[in-house]
């Protein structure tokens, strides 16, 4: 039986940031038809993460500190790695890094909201379209 090692780390060099951006481009721009400009908006203000599986790039995400709290954004897992708990590993690492923040929230694609509910988030009644995709605001319950 092969052992799978998932490592999620805060991006700290140019090579990692390029890999993280490439993963997000694959998921959001190519698969979901979000414009590159929309997808990469506010990247300079964000803290970025990358996930690897046995050393191979598999997922990425970011968060930004906003007026109303820490906002987790752009959780993306490459198609070949979906269903292997990579998204959960990324989310849990970010939540651990944000454990001292008063408020943590995100805007989930509605079709992914159950994933966030399983990981401690609660839906608000704020539904909206972003890049043509239905989203819902969700708050982390501490």
PDB file of C-alpha atoms in Angstrom, residues 28-86:
ATOM      1  CA  UNK A  28     -10.727  28.736 -12.157  1.00  0.00           C
ATOM      2  CA  UNK A  29      -9.714  30.155 -15.540  1.00  0.00           C
ATOM      3  CA  UNK A  30      -9.558  27.012 -17.674  1.00  0.00           C
ATOM      4  CA  UNK A  31     -12.168  24.753 -15.999  1.00  0.00           C
ATOM      5  CA  UNK A  32     -14.637  27.379 -14.736  1.00  0.00           C
ATOM      6  CA  UNK A  33     -14.128  30.117 -17.350  1.00  0.00           C
ATOM      7  CA  UNK A  34     -13.369  32.860 -14.824  1.00  0.00           C
ATOM      8  CA  UNK A  35     -11.370  35.675 -16.424  1.00  0.00           C
ATOM      9  CA  UNK A  36      -7.658  35.722 -15.542  1.00  0.00           C
ATOM     10  CA  UNK A  37      -8.016  39.333 -14.372  1.00  0.00           C
ATOM     11  CA  UNK A  38     -10.883  38.434 -12.015  1.00  0.00           C
ATOM     12  CA  UNK A  39      -9.144  35.310 -10.717  1.00  0.00           C
ATOM     13  CA  UNK A  40      -5.872  37.062  -9.846  1.00  0.00           C
ATOM     14  CA  UNK A  41      -7.438  40.232  -8.433  1.00  0.00           C
ATOM     15  CA  UNK A  42      -5.980  41.261  -5.054  1.00  0.00           C
ATOM     16  CA  UNK A  43      -3.185  38.635  -5.151  1.00  0.00           C
ATOM     17  CA  UNK A  44      -0.641  41.195  -3.954  1.00  0.00           C
ATOM     18  CA  UNK A  45      -2.657  41.729  -0.748  1.00  0.00           C
ATOM     19  CA  UNK A  46      -2.965  38.018   0.068  1.00  0.00           C
ATOM     20  CA  UNK A  47      -1.099  35.311   1.957  1.00  0.00           C
ATOM     21  CA  UNK A  48      -0.793  32.310  -0.364  1.00  0.00           C
ATOM     22  CA  UNK A  49      -0.625  28.557   0.271  1.00  0.00           C
ATOM     23  CA  UNK A  50       0.384  25.563  -1.790  1.00  0.00           C
ATOM     24  CA  UNK A  51      -0.390  21.875  -1.225  1.00  0.00           C
ATOM     25  CA  UNK A  52       1.741  19.042  -2.533  1.00  0.00           C
ATOM     26  CA  UNK A  53       1.069  15.307  -2.608  1.00  0.00           C
ATOM     27  CA  UNK A  54       4.249  13.253  -2.468  1.00  0.00           C
ATOM     28  CA  UNK A  55       6.075  16.371  -3.656  1.00  0.00           C
ATOM     29  CA  UNK A  56       3.760  17.023  -6.619  1.00  0.00           C
ATOM     30  CA  UNK A  57       1.768  20.310  -6.738  1.00  0.00           C
ATOM     31  CA  UNK A  58      -1.900  19.543  -6.059  1.00  0.00           C
ATOM     32  CA  UNK A  59      -3.703  22.559  -4.625  1.00  0.00           C
ATOM     33  CA  UNK A  60      -3.536  26.208  -3.655  1.00  0.00           C
ATOM     34  CA  UNK A  61      -5.403  28.897  -1.745  1.00  0.00           C
ATOM     35  CA  UNK A  62      -5.025  32.322  -0.196  1.00  0.00           C
ATOM     36  CA  UNK A  63      -6.455  34.547   2.482  1.00  0.00           C
ATOM     37  CA  UNK A  64      -6.671  38.279   2.970  1.00  0.00           C
ATOM     38  CA  UNK A  65      -7.227  40.336   6.092  1.00  0.00           C
ATOM     39  CA  UNK A  66     -10.299  42.424   5.344  1.00  0.00           C
ATOM     40  CA  UNK A  67     -12.224  45.034   7.293  1.00  0.00           C
ATOM     41  CA  UNK A  68     -14.614  42.458   8.764  1.00  0.00           C
ATOM     42  CA  UNK A  69     -12.124  39.634   9.313  1.00  0.00           C
ATOM     43  CA  UNK A  70      -9.874  37.083   7.632  1.00  0.00           C
ATOM     44  CA  UNK A  71     -11.308  35.994   4.284  1.00  0.00           C
ATOM     45  CA  UNK A  72     -10.242  32.625   2.863  1.00  0.00           C
ATOM     46  CA  UNK A  73     -10.252  32.603  -0.921  1.00  0.00           C
ATOM     47  CA  UNK A  74      -9.385  30.666  -4.076  1.00  0.00           C
ATOM     48  CA  UNK A  75      -9.171  27.149  -2.665  1.00  0.00           C
ATOM     49  CA  UNK A  76      -8.296  25.124  -5.753  1.00  0.00           C
ATOM     50  CA  UNK A  77      -7.395  21.456  -6.176  1.00  0.00           C
ATOM     51  CA  UNK A  78      -6.225  20.045  -9.485  1.00  0.00           C
ATOM     52  CA  UNK A  79      -8.680  17.598 -11.036  1.00  0.00           C
ATOM     53  CA  UNK A  80      -6.390  14.561 -10.666  1.00  0.00           C
ATOM     54  CA  UNK A  81      -6.151  15.150  -6.900  1.00  0.00           C
ATOM     55  CA  UNK A  82      -9.830  15.778  -6.101  1.00  0.00           C
ATOM     56  CA  UNK A  83     -11.523  13.502  -3.597  1.00  0.00           C
ATOM     57  CA  UNK A  84      -8.248  12.912  -1.754  1.00  0.00           C
ATOM     58  CA  UNK A  85      -8.812  15.440   1.070  1.00  0.00           C
ATOM     59  CA  UNK A  86      -6.378  17.994  -0.352  1.00  0.00           C
TER      60      UNK A  86
END
